[in-house]
Coordinates of C-alpha atoms in Angstrom, one line a residue:
Chain A
M1 CA 0.0 0.0 0.0
I2 CA 2.8 2.4 1.0
Q3 CA 4.7 1.4 -2.1
L4 CA 1.6 2.1 -4.2
I5 CA 1.0 5.5 -2.8
A6 CA 4.7 6.3 -3.3
S7 CA 4.6 5.3 -6.9
L8 CA 1.4 7.4 -7.5
L9 CA 3.0 10.4 -5.8
L10 CA 6.2 10.0 -7.9
R11 CA 4.0 9.9 -11.0
A12 CA 2.1 13.1 -9.9
A13 CA 5.5 14.8 -9.2
V14 CA 6.8 13.8 -12.7
V15 CA 3.6 15.0 -14.4
L16 CA 3.6 18.3 -12.6
T17 CA 7.2 19.0 -13.3
G18 CA 6.6 18.2 -16.9
A19 CA 3.5 20.4 -17.0
A20 CA 5.5 23.4 -15.4
L21 CA 8.3 22.8 -18.0
A22 CA 5.9 22.7 -20.9
T23 CA 4.1 25.8 -19.7
F24 CA 7.3 27.7 -19.3
A25 CA 8.8 26.6 -22.6
L26 CA 5.6 27.7 -24.4
L27 CA 5.7 31.2 -22.9
W28 CA 9.4 31.5 -23.3
H29 CA 9.2 30.7 -27.0
A30 CA 6.1 32.8 -27.6
P31 CA 6.4 35.0 -30.6
G32 CA 6.9 38.7 -30.2
D33 CA 9.2 40.6 -27.7
P34 CA 7.7 40.2 -24.2
A35 CA 10.0 43.0 -22.9
L36 CA 8.6 45.5 -25.5
A37 CA 5.0 44.4 -24.6
I38 CA 5.7 44.9 -20.9
A39 CA 7.4 48.3 -21.5
I40 CA 4.5 49.5 -23.5
A41 CA 1.9 48.3 -21.0
R42 CA 3.9 49.9 -18.1
Y43 CA 4.5 53.3 -19.6
Q44 CA 1.4 53.5 -21.9
A45 CA 3.6 55.0 -24.7
V46 CA 6.1 54.1 -27.4
V47 CA 9.4 53.5 -25.5
P48 CA 13.0 53.9 -26.6
A49 CA 15.1 50.8 -27.0
E50 CA 17.2 51.4 -23.9
V51 CA 14.1 51.3 -21.7
V52 CA 13.0 48.0 -23.4
D53 CA 16.4 46.6 -22.6
Q54 CA 16.2 47.7 -19.0
V55 CA 12.8 46.1 -18.7
R56 CA 14.3 42.9 -20.2
T57 CA 17.0 42.8 -17.6
E58 CA 14.6 43.6 -14.8
A59 CA 12.2 40.8 -15.8
G60 CA 15.0 38.3 -16.2
L61 CA 14.1 37.9 -19.9
D62 CA 17.8 38.1 -21.1
A63 CA 18.8 35.0 -19.0
H64 CA 19.3 31.5 -20.3
F65 CA 16.2 29.3 -20.5
W66 CA 17.2 27.0 -17.6
T67 CA 18.3 29.8 -15.4
A68 CA 15.1 31.6 -16.0
F69 CA 13.1 28.3 -15.4
Q70 CA 14.9 27.8 -12.1
A71 CA 14.4 31.4 -11.1
W72 CA 10.6 30.8 -11.6
V73 CA 10.2 27.3 -10.2
G74 CA 12.4 27.8 -7.0
P75 CA 10.1 30.4 -5.4
L76 CA 7.0 28.6 -6.9
L77 CA 7.9 25.5 -4.8
V78 CA 7.4 27.6 -1.6
G79 CA 4.2 29.2 -2.9
D80 CA 5.6 32.4 -4.4
F81 CA 3.9 33.0 -7.7
G82 CA 6.1 35.9 -8.6
Q83 CA 5.1 39.5 -9.7
S84 CA 3.0 40.7 -12.6
S85 CA 5.3 41.8 -15.4
V86 CA 3.0 44.7 -16.2
T87 CA 2.1 46.1 -12.8
G88 CA 4.9 44.6 -10.8
R89 CA 2.5 43.7 -8.0
N90 CA 2.5 40.1 -6.5
V91 CA 0.3 37.7 -8.4
W92 CA -0.8 35.6 -5.4
P93 CA -3.1 38.2 -3.6
E94 CA -4.8 38.9 -6.9
L95 CA -5.2 35.2 -7.6
V96 CA -6.8 34.7 -4.2
T97 CA -9.4 37.5 -5.0
M98 CA -10.1 35.8 -8.3
I99 CA -10.6 32.4 -6.6
S100 CA -13.0 34.0 -4.2
Y101 CA -15.2 35.0 -7.3
T102 CA -14.8 31.7 -9.2
L103 CA -15.4 29.3 -6.3
P104 CA -19.0 30.3 -5.5
L105 CA -19.8 30.3 -9.2
A106 CA -18.3 26.8 -9.8
L107 CA -20.1 25.5 -6.6
A108 CA -23.4 27.0 -7.6
G109 CA -23.0 25.4 -11.1
L110 CA -22.2 22.0 -9.6
I111 CA -25.1 22.2 -7.2
I112 CA -27.6 23.1 -10.0
G113 CA -26.1 20.3 -12.1
L114 CA -26.5 17.8 -9.3
L115 CA -30.0 19.0 -8.4
T116 CA -31.1 18.5 -12.0
S117 CA -29.3 15.4 -13.0
V118 CA -29.7 13.1 -10.0
P119 CA -33.5 13.2 -10.0
L120 CA -33.6 13.1 -13.8
A121 CA -31.3 10.0 -13.9
Y122 CA -33.3 8.3 -11.1
V123 CA -36.6 8.9 -12.8
A124 CA -35.3 7.9 -16.2
T125 CA -33.9 4.6 -14.9
R126 CA -37.1 3.5 -13.2
R127 CA -38.3 2.3 -16.6
P128 CA -35.4 2.0 -19.0
G129 CA -36.5 2.6 -22.6
G130 CA -39.7 4.3 -21.4
W131 CA -40.7 7.7 -22.7
L132 CA -39.2 9.5 -19.6
D133 CA -35.9 7.7 -20.1
R134 CA -35.9 8.6 -23.9
C135 CA -36.6 12.2 -23.0
A136 CA -33.8 12.3 -20.4
V137 CA -31.4 10.8 -22.9
A138 CA -32.4 13.2 -25.7
L139 CA -32.1 16.2 -23.4
A140 CA -28.7 15.1 -22.2
S141 CA -27.5 14.6 -25.7
I142 CA -28.7 18.0 -26.8
G143 CA -27.3 19.6 -23.7
A144 CA -23.9 18.0 -24.3
A145 CA -23.8 19.5 -27.8
I146 CA -24.6 23.1 -26.7
P147 CA -21.5 25.1 -26.1
A148 CA -21.4 27.0 -22.8
Y149 CA -20.9 30.4 -24.5
W150 CA -24.0 30.0 -26.7
L151 CA -26.2 28.8 -23.9
G152 CA -25.0 31.8 -21.8
L153 CA -25.8 34.2 -24.7
L154 CA -29.2 32.6 -25.1
L155 CA -30.0 32.9 -21.4
I156 CA -28.9 36.6 -21.5
L157 CA -31.0 37.2 -24.5
L158 CA -34.1 35.6 -22.9
F159 CA -33.9 36.6 -19.2
A160 CA -32.0 39.8 -19.3
V161 CA -32.8 41.5 -22.7
Q162 CA -36.2 40.2 -23.6
L163 CA -37.9 39.6 -20.3
G164 CA -35.7 41.8 -18.2
W165 CA -36.0 39.6 -15.1
L166 CA -32.4 39.0 -14.2
P167 CA -29.2 41.0 -14.4
A168 CA -26.5 39.7 -16.7
M169 CA -23.2 41.6 -16.6
G170 CA -20.9 41.9 -13.6
T171 CA -21.3 41.0 -10.0
R172 CA -23.0 43.9 -8.3
T173 CA -25.8 42.0 -6.6
P174 CA -26.2 38.3 -5.5
A175 CA -28.8 38.0 -8.3
H176 CA -26.0 38.5 -10.8
I177 CA -24.7 34.9 -10.1
I178 CA -28.0 33.3 -11.3
L179 CA -27.5 33.3 -15.0
P180 CA -23.8 32.3 -15.1
A181 CA -24.4 29.6 -12.6
L182 CA -27.4 28.4 -14.6
T183 CA -25.2 28.3 -17.7
L184 CA -22.6 26.2 -16.0
G185 CA -25.1 24.0 -14.2
L186 CA -27.1 23.0 -17.2
G187 CA -23.9 21.9 -18.9
V188 CA -22.9 19.9 -15.8
A189 CA -26.5 18.4 -15.7
A190 CA -26.2 17.2 -19.3
S191 CA -23.0 15.2 -18.8
L192 CA -23.9 14.0 -15.3
T193 CA -27.3 12.7 -16.3
R194 CA -25.8 10.4 -19.0
I195 CA -23.0 9.0 -16.7
L196 CA -25.4 8.6 -13.7
R197 CA -28.0 6.9 -15.9
S198 CA -25.6 4.3 -17.4
G199 CA -24.0 3.8 -13.9
I200 CA -27.3 3.1 -12.2
L201 CA -28.4 0.7 -15.1
E202 CA -25.1 -1.1 -15.0
A203 CA -25.1 -1.5 -11.2
R204 CA -28.7 -2.8 -11.3
G205 CA -27.9 -5.2 -14.2
Q206 CA -25.1 -7.0 -12.4
P207 CA -25.7 -10.8 -12.9
F208 CA -25.0 -11.7 -9.3
L209 CA -27.8 -9.6 -7.9
P210 CA -30.6 -12.1 -8.8
A211 CA -28.4 -14.8 -7.3
F212 CA -28.2 -13.0 -4.0
R213 CA -31.9 -12.3 -4.1
R214 CA -32.8 -16.0 -4.7
R215 CA -30.5 -16.9 -1.8
G216 CA -32.7 -14.8 0.4
V217 CA -30.3 -11.9 1.1
A218 CA -32.4 -8.9 2.2
N219 CA -32.9 -6.3 -0.5
R220 CA -31.5 -3.6 1.8
D221 CA -28.2 -5.5 2.2
I222 CA -27.9 -6.1 -1.5
E223 CA -28.4 -2.4 -2.2
R224 CA -25.8 -1.5 0.5
D225 CA -23.1 -4.2 -0.2
H226 CA -23.4 -4.7 -3.9
V227 CA -25.3 -2.1 -5.8
A228 CA -23.8 1.0 -4.0
P229 CA -20.1 0.1 -4.5
H230 CA -20.8 -0.6 -8.2
A231 CA -22.6 2.7 -8.6
A232 CA -20.0 4.6 -6.6
I233 CA -17.2 4.0 -9.3
P234 CA -18.8 6.0 -12.0
V235 CA -19.7 8.7 -9.4
V236 CA -16.1 9.1 -8.5
T237 CA -15.2 9.3 -12.2
V238 CA -17.8 11.9 -12.6
F239 CA -16.0 14.2 -10.2
G240 CA -12.8 14.2 -12.3
L241 CA -14.7 14.8 -15.4
E242 CA -16.9 17.6 -13.9
L243 CA -13.9 19.3 -12.5
A244 CA -12.5 19.6 -16.1
F245 CA -15.8 20.7 -17.3
L246 CA -16.2 23.3 -14.6
L247 CA -12.7 24.8 -15.2
E248 CA -13.4 25.0 -18.9
G249 CA -16.8 26.4 -18.5
V250 CA -15.7 29.0 -16.0
V251 CA -13.4 30.5 -18.6
M252 CA -16.2 31.0 -21.1
V253 CA -18.9 31.9 -18.6
E254 CA -16.8 34.6 -16.9
V255 CA -15.9 36.2 -20.2
I256 CA -19.5 36.2 -21.5
F257 CA -21.0 37.6 -18.2
A258 CA -18.1 40.0 -17.7
R259 CA -17.5 38.5 -14.3
P260 CA -14.1 38.8 -12.5
G261 CA -12.6 35.4 -11.7
L262 CA -9.9 32.9 -12.7
G263 CA -11.2 32.5 -16.2
S264 CA -11.5 36.2 -17.2
F265 CA -8.2 36.8 -15.3
L266 CA -6.5 34.2 -17.5
V267 CA -7.9 35.6 -20.7
S268 CA -7.0 39.2 -19.9
A269 CA -3.5 38.1 -18.8
I270 CA -3.0 36.4 -22.1
E271 CA -4.2 39.5 -24.0
A272 CA -1.9 41.7 -22.0
R273 CA 0.9 39.2 -22.4
D274 CA 1.4 39.3 -18.7
F275 CA 3.1 35.8 -18.5
P276 CA 3.7 35.5 -14.8
K277 CA 0.0 35.7 -14.3
V278 CA -0.7 33.2 -17.1
Q279 CA 1.8 30.8 -15.6
A280 CA 0.2 31.2 -12.2
V281 CA -3.2 30.3 -13.4
V282 CA -2.0 27.4 -15.5
V283 CA 0.1 25.9 -12.7
L284 CA -2.7 26.3 -10.2
T285 CA -5.0 24.5 -12.6
A286 CA -2.6 21.7 -13.1
V287 CA -2.0 21.2 -9.4
L288 CA -5.7 21.2 -8.7
F289 CA -6.3 18.8 -11.6
V290 CA -3.4 16.4 -10.8
T291 CA -4.3 16.4 -7.1
V292 CA -7.9 15.6 -7.7
N293 CA -7.1 12.8 -10.2
L294 CA -4.5 11.3 -7.7
L295 CA -7.2 11.3 -5.0
I296 CA -9.7 9.7 -7.5
D297 CA -7.0 7.1 -8.4
L298 CA -6.7 6.2 -4.7
I299 CA -10.4 6.0 -4.1
Y300 CA -10.8 3.8 -7.2
R301 CA -8.3 1.3 -5.7
A302 CA -10.1 1.4 -2.4
L303 CA -13.4 0.8 -4.0
D304 CA -12.4 -1.8 -6.6
P305 CA -9.6 -4.1 -5.5
R306 CA -9.4 -5.4 -9.1
I307 CA -7.8 -2.1 -10.3
G308 CA -4.8 -2.4 -8.0
E309 CA -3.8 -5.9 -9.3
R310 CA -3.8 -4.8 -12.9
D311 CA -1.6 -1.8 -12.8
A312 CA 0.4 -0.6 -9.8
Chain B
M1 CA -28.3 4.6 -37.0
R2 CA -29.2 5.1 -40.6
S3 CA -30.9 8.5 -40.1
V4 CA -27.9 9.7 -38.1
G5 CA -25.6 8.5 -40.8
T6 CA -27.7 10.3 -43.4
L7 CA -27.4 13.5 -41.3
V8 CA -23.6 13.2 -41.2
V9 CA -23.5 12.7 -45.0
V10 CA -25.6 15.8 -45.4
L11 CA -23.2 17.7 -43.2
V12 CA -20.1 16.6 -45.1
L13 CA -21.8 17.5 -48.4
L14 CA -22.7 20.9 -47.0
A15 CA -19.1 21.5 -46.0
L16 CA -17.9 20.4 -49.5
I17 CA -20.5 22.1 -51.7
G18 CA -22.0 24.6 -49.2
P19 CA -19.8 27.5 -50.4
M20 CA -21.1 26.9 -53.9
L21 CA -24.7 27.2 -52.7
A22 CA -24.0 30.5 -51.0
P23 CA -25.9 33.3 -52.7
Y24 CA -23.3 36.0 -51.9
D25 CA -19.7 36.5 -51.2
P26 CA -19.3 35.9 -47.5
T27 CA -16.7 38.7 -47.0
Q28 CA -18.5 41.3 -49.3
I29 CA -19.1 44.4 -47.1
N30 CA -22.3 46.3 -47.9
I31 CA -22.8 49.0 -45.3
P32 CA -26.1 50.4 -46.5
H33 CA -27.7 47.0 -46.0
R34 CA -26.3 46.3 -42.5
L35 CA -28.3 44.5 -39.8
N36 CA -31.2 43.6 -42.2
P37 CA -33.8 41.2 -40.8
P38 CA -34.4 37.9 -42.7
S39 CA -36.1 38.5 -46.0
L40 CA -36.4 37.0 -49.5
E41 CA -33.2 38.8 -50.5
W42 CA -31.2 37.8 -47.5
L43 CA -32.7 34.6 -46.1
L44 CA -31.1 34.9 -42.7
G45 CA -30.5 38.6 -42.8
T46 CA -27.3 40.6 -42.9
D47 CA -24.7 41.2 -40.2
A48 CA -23.2 44.5 -38.9
L49 CA -21.2 45.0 -42.0
G50 CA -24.0 44.1 -44.3
R51 CA -22.6 40.7 -45.2
D52 CA -25.1 37.9 -46.0
I53 CA -25.4 35.7 -42.9
L54 CA -26.5 32.5 -44.8
S55 CA -23.5 32.8 -47.1
R56 CA -21.2 33.2 -44.1
L57 CA -22.8 30.2 -42.4
L58 CA -22.3 28.1 -45.5
H59 CA -18.7 29.2 -46.0
G60 CA -18.2 28.8 -42.3
A61 CA -19.0 25.1 -42.5
R62 CA -15.9 24.7 -44.4
W63 CA -13.8 26.4 -41.7
S64 CA -15.5 24.8 -38.7
L65 CA -16.0 21.3 -40.0
G66 CA -12.9 21.2 -42.2
L67 CA -10.5 22.4 -39.5
A68 CA -12.1 20.1 -37.0
F69 CA -11.7 17.2 -39.4
L70 CA -8.0 18.1 -40.0
I71 CA -7.3 18.5 -36.3
S72 CA -9.0 15.3 -35.3
V73 CA -7.1 13.3 -38.0
I74 CA -3.7 14.8 -37.1
G75 CA -4.4 13.9 -33.5
L76 CA -5.5 10.4 -34.5
C77 CA -2.1 9.8 -36.3
I78 CA 0.1 11.2 -33.5
G79 CA -1.9 9.5 -30.7
T80 CA -1.9 6.1 -32.5
V81 CA 1.8 6.2 -33.1
A82 CA 2.5 7.2 -29.5
G83 CA 0.2 4.5 -28.1
L84 CA 1.7 1.8 -30.3
V85 CA 5.3 2.9 -29.4
A86 CA 4.3 2.7 -25.7
A87 CA 2.7 -0.7 -26.1
Q88 CA 5.5 -2.2 -28.2
G89 CA 8.5 -0.6 -26.5
G90 CA 9.9 -1.8 -23.3
K91 CA 8.7 -1.1 -19.7
L92 CA 10.7 2.2 -19.6
T93 CA 9.4 3.5 -22.9
D94 CA 5.9 2.7 -21.8
W95 CA 6.3 4.5 -18.5
L96 CA 7.9 7.5 -20.1
M97 CA 5.3 7.7 -22.9
M98 CA 2.4 7.4 -20.4
R99 CA 3.9 10.2 -18.3
V100 CA 4.1 12.4 -21.3
T101 CA 0.5 11.7 -22.0
D102 CA -0.4 12.4 -18.3
T103 CA 1.5 15.7 -18.6
F104 CA -0.6 16.8 -21.5
L105 CA -3.7 15.6 -19.6
A106 CA -2.8 17.6 -16.6
F107 CA -4.8 20.5 -17.9
P108 CA -8.5 20.7 -19.0
D109 CA -8.3 20.6 -22.8
L110 CA -10.0 23.9 -23.5
V111 CA -8.0 25.8 -20.9
A112 CA -4.8 24.6 -22.3
A113 CA -5.9 25.3 -25.9
V114 CA -6.9 28.9 -24.9
V115 CA -3.5 29.5 -23.4
I116 CA -1.6 28.0 -26.3
A117 CA -3.6 29.7 -29.0
G118 CA -3.6 33.0 -27.1
V119 CA 0.1 33.0 -26.4
L120 CA 1.1 32.0 -29.9
G121 CA -1.0 34.7 -31.3
A122 CA -4.4 34.5 -33.0
G123 CA -4.4 32.7 -36.4
T124 CA -5.4 29.4 -38.0
G125 CA -1.9 27.9 -37.5
S126 CA -1.8 28.3 -33.8
L127 CA -5.4 27.3 -33.6
I128 CA -4.7 23.9 -35.3
F129 CA -1.5 23.5 -33.1
A130 CA -3.4 24.3 -29.9
L131 CA -6.2 21.9 -30.5
T132 CA -4.0 19.1 -31.8
V133 CA -1.5 19.3 -28.9
T134 CA -4.4 19.1 -26.4
G135 CA -6.3 16.3 -28.3
W136 CA -4.0 13.5 -29.2
M137 CA -3.7 11.9 -25.7
R138 CA -7.0 10.0 -25.8
Y139 CA -6.1 8.1 -28.9
A140 CA -2.7 7.2 -27.4
R141 CA -4.4 5.9 -24.2
V142 CA -6.8 3.7 -26.3
A143 CA -4.1 2.5 -28.7
R144 CA -1.8 1.6 -25.9
G145 CA -4.4 -0.3 -23.9
I146 CA -5.5 -2.4 -26.9
G147 CA -1.9 -2.9 -28.0
L148 CA -1.0 -4.3 -24.6
S149 CA -3.9 -6.6 -24.6
L150 CA -2.8 -8.0 -28.0
Q151 CA 0.8 -8.4 -27.0
N152 CA 0.4 -12.0 -26.0
R153 CA -2.0 -13.2 -28.7
G154 CA -0.7 -16.1 -30.7
Y155 CA -0.4 -14.3 -34.0
V156 CA 1.4 -11.4 -32.5
V157 CA 3.9 -13.7 -30.7
Q158 CA 4.4 -15.7 -33.8
A159 CA 5.0 -12.6 -35.9
K160 CA 7.6 -11.4 -33.4
L161 CA 9.3 -14.9 -33.4
A162 CA 9.3 -14.8 -37.2
G163 CA 11.5 -11.7 -36.9
L164 CA 9.1 -9.2 -38.4
S165 CA 10.0 -5.6 -37.6
P166 CA 7.8 -3.8 -35.0
L167 CA 6.7 -1.5 -37.8
V168 CA 5.2 -4.4 -39.8
I169 CA 3.6 -5.9 -36.7
A170 CA 2.1 -2.5 -35.8
R171 CA 0.7 -2.0 -39.3
W172 CA -0.6 -5.6 -40.0
H173 CA -1.3 -7.0 -36.6
Y174 CA -2.2 -4.2 -34.3
L175 CA -3.8 -1.6 -36.5
P176 CA -6.7 -3.6 -37.8
S177 CA -7.8 -4.5 -34.2
L178 CA -7.4 -0.8 -33.1
L179 CA -9.4 0.9 -35.8
P180 CA -12.9 0.3 -34.6
S181 CA -12.2 1.7 -31.1
L182 CA -10.1 4.5 -32.5
A183 CA -13.1 5.4 -34.8
V184 CA -15.3 5.8 -31.7
V185 CA -12.7 8.0 -30.0
W186 CA -12.3 9.9 -33.2
T187 CA -16.0 10.9 -33.4
G188 CA -15.7 12.2 -29.9
M189 CA -12.6 14.2 -30.7
F190 CA -14.1 15.5 -33.9
A191 CA -17.1 17.0 -32.0
R192 CA -14.7 18.4 -29.3
A193 CA -12.6 20.1 -32.1
I194 CA -15.8 21.7 -33.5
L195 CA -16.6 23.0 -30.0
G196 CA -13.0 24.1 -29.5
I197 CA -12.6 25.9 -32.8
S198 CA -15.8 28.0 -32.1
A199 CA -14.9 28.6 -28.5
L200 CA -11.4 30.0 -29.4
G201 CA -13.1 31.9 -32.3
F202 CA -15.5 33.3 -29.8
L203 CA -12.7 34.4 -27.5
G204 CA -10.9 36.0 -30.5
F205 CA -8.0 33.6 -30.4
G206 CA -9.1 31.4 -33.4
V207 CA -9.8 32.0 -37.1
Q208 CA -9.5 35.7 -37.8
P209 CA -12.0 38.0 -39.4
P210 CA -13.1 38.5 -42.1
M211 CA -13.1 34.8 -42.5
P212 CA -16.5 33.4 -41.7
E213 CA -16.1 31.0 -38.8
W214 CA -19.1 30.2 -36.6
G215 CA -17.4 31.2 -33.3
T216 CA -16.2 34.5 -34.6
M217 CA -19.6 35.1 -36.2
L218 CA -21.2 34.7 -32.7
L219 CA -18.6 37.1 -31.3
D220 CA -19.7 39.7 -33.9
A221 CA -23.4 39.0 -33.3
R222 CA -23.1 39.4 -29.6
I223 CA -22.7 43.2 -29.7
H224 CA -25.9 43.6 -31.6
M225 CA -27.9 41.3 -29.3
R226 CA -30.5 44.0 -28.5
S227 CA -31.2 45.1 -32.1
T228 CA -30.9 41.8 -34.0
P229 CA -31.2 38.9 -31.6
L230 CA -31.8 36.4 -34.4
Q231 CA -28.3 37.0 -35.7
M232 CA -26.9 35.3 -32.6
I233 CA -29.1 32.2 -33.1
W234 CA -27.7 30.9 -36.4
P235 CA -24.0 30.2 -35.8
G236 CA -24.7 28.6 -32.4
L237 CA -27.5 26.4 -33.9
A238 CA -25.0 25.3 -36.6
V239 CA -22.5 24.2 -34.0
V240 CA -25.1 22.4 -32.0
I241 CA -26.5 20.5 -35.0
C242 CA -23.1 19.3 -36.1
V243 CA -21.9 18.3 -32.7
L244 CA -25.1 16.5 -32.0
A245 CA -25.0 14.6 -35.3
I246 CA -21.4 13.5 -34.7
N247 CA -22.0 12.5 -31.1
L248 CA -25.0 10.4 -32.1
T249 CA -22.9 8.8 -34.7
G250 CA -20.3 8.0 -32.1
D251 CA -22.8 6.5 -29.8
A252 CA -24.3 4.3 -32.6
L253 CA -20.8 3.2 -33.5
R254 CA -20.0 2.3 -30.0
D255 CA -23.2 0.3 -29.5
A256 CA -22.6 -1.5 -32.8
L257 CA -19.1 -2.3 -31.7
A258 CA -20.2 -3.6 -28.2
E259 CA -22.9 -5.8 -29.9
Q260 CA -20.2 -7.3 -32.2
K261 CA -18.0 -8.0 -29.2
D262 CA -20.9 -9.7 -27.4
Q263 CA -21.6 -11.9 -30.4
K264 CA -18.0 -12.9 -30.7
G265 CA -18.0 -13.7 -26.9
T266 CA -21.0 -16.0 -27.0
A267 CA -20.1 -17.7 -30.4

């Protein structure tokens, strides 16, 4: 067990190092002169070459690739995300503010998704192939094909522009979160319904269940000891998938609804070519993603002993 | 299955001959006729620069579907090769290859694509690069998995003993068994590429104006949401119909494959 966890941790460490290296290499080789971009952003004017060179030295852009990489990763390991190349301010406090905007939105989206999909999947699987089931599957298929940005625009069009019931842009009042959360939540609901539906059907269709029943095992015990563990595996998978979906959705939704948050922070940092900020968001995403997947991997092995045997 | 197949054929035909059906030049600016509602002259109306929306949609099919096809096929090639190298190489090769795939899987696809396309600068080239780099891993995983399961089959062992090169074995012994599963993955990635292209277009990191691409059309239409809301409906609807058709094809393909497997198992 300890060996297993050690090998999984080593794997995560290798992956994160690779991800950091890939990110850094991408930004290092980005076209255009980052020093010039920073100088222009900083002084809001056309700047002479000497100033650009000075900025280049200050930002460490004239260093060798590996030196620069070390200069970035070293502080990163102790949680220092560096300074914005445009404003010179520390990235971390700003990042925390952005997370405080994004987290409620993502949670609200997830809750809306769960509240829609769990009852829908439950009702649908009561009679597989029935009209309710077909409707649920059709809705989920259509939902999975609707891009978040279009759904968001349609919701704005209907509820903010035509009906005037809800505010759309910004974060001034608590009501401002309804439309963006709905956009995220409906997307989550579409993918969750499909996964939950097939998970429940598969768990109920296990061939050993009738055998237990005939042997006189109580229905409650079967549900607890045999159906639940089988249904739990897809549920765990769902969390990995939904995390990816939420992170992607947040980028689009925040841009559409002009909300501050990690997604709009990332897009505006890319546009301003403020690479320390871009790196910070990317690394944060990767750490979150890899950690959650590591946990999922461990839970899988706890839930399903067969997985551990196959691939340690 | 058949009706879905027909739908896909119609979509492919539309992408191929759609531009010929377009009544107007999709980039022809006609300011006096800007933001016209749908009429007999302009079936879906005109956009903010007076360009015919129907013509732009039809030409856009070539961008959105054509690029998505290209991206998903490049990913298929890279991923299959990577997966087979992992499956056929030794333990170390396999471990390294899988960690490389994991590294690329360490970000949500779209977030990584936004960063890559945005940093490399807007344009079709960086769009293709961004979506390919973030899309090949799933093929690699599937190819490796099936490759490993075939490793100890009689005919593969015999081919190895006969001294056939790994390349020959990969082509004639692995690839035929891989193709059906890869086809299912491919439909999923094709749909994802369509969504990715329009998402990047919508953020302004994708295909650049004046080229008619569905995501960029949506971005243009958004500003005029109040005056001409219909303008925003068409490009989004086009994306949804295409993605839905491709996803349903993928589902049907997967079911057909599972059925075939069941029949083999019981026979």
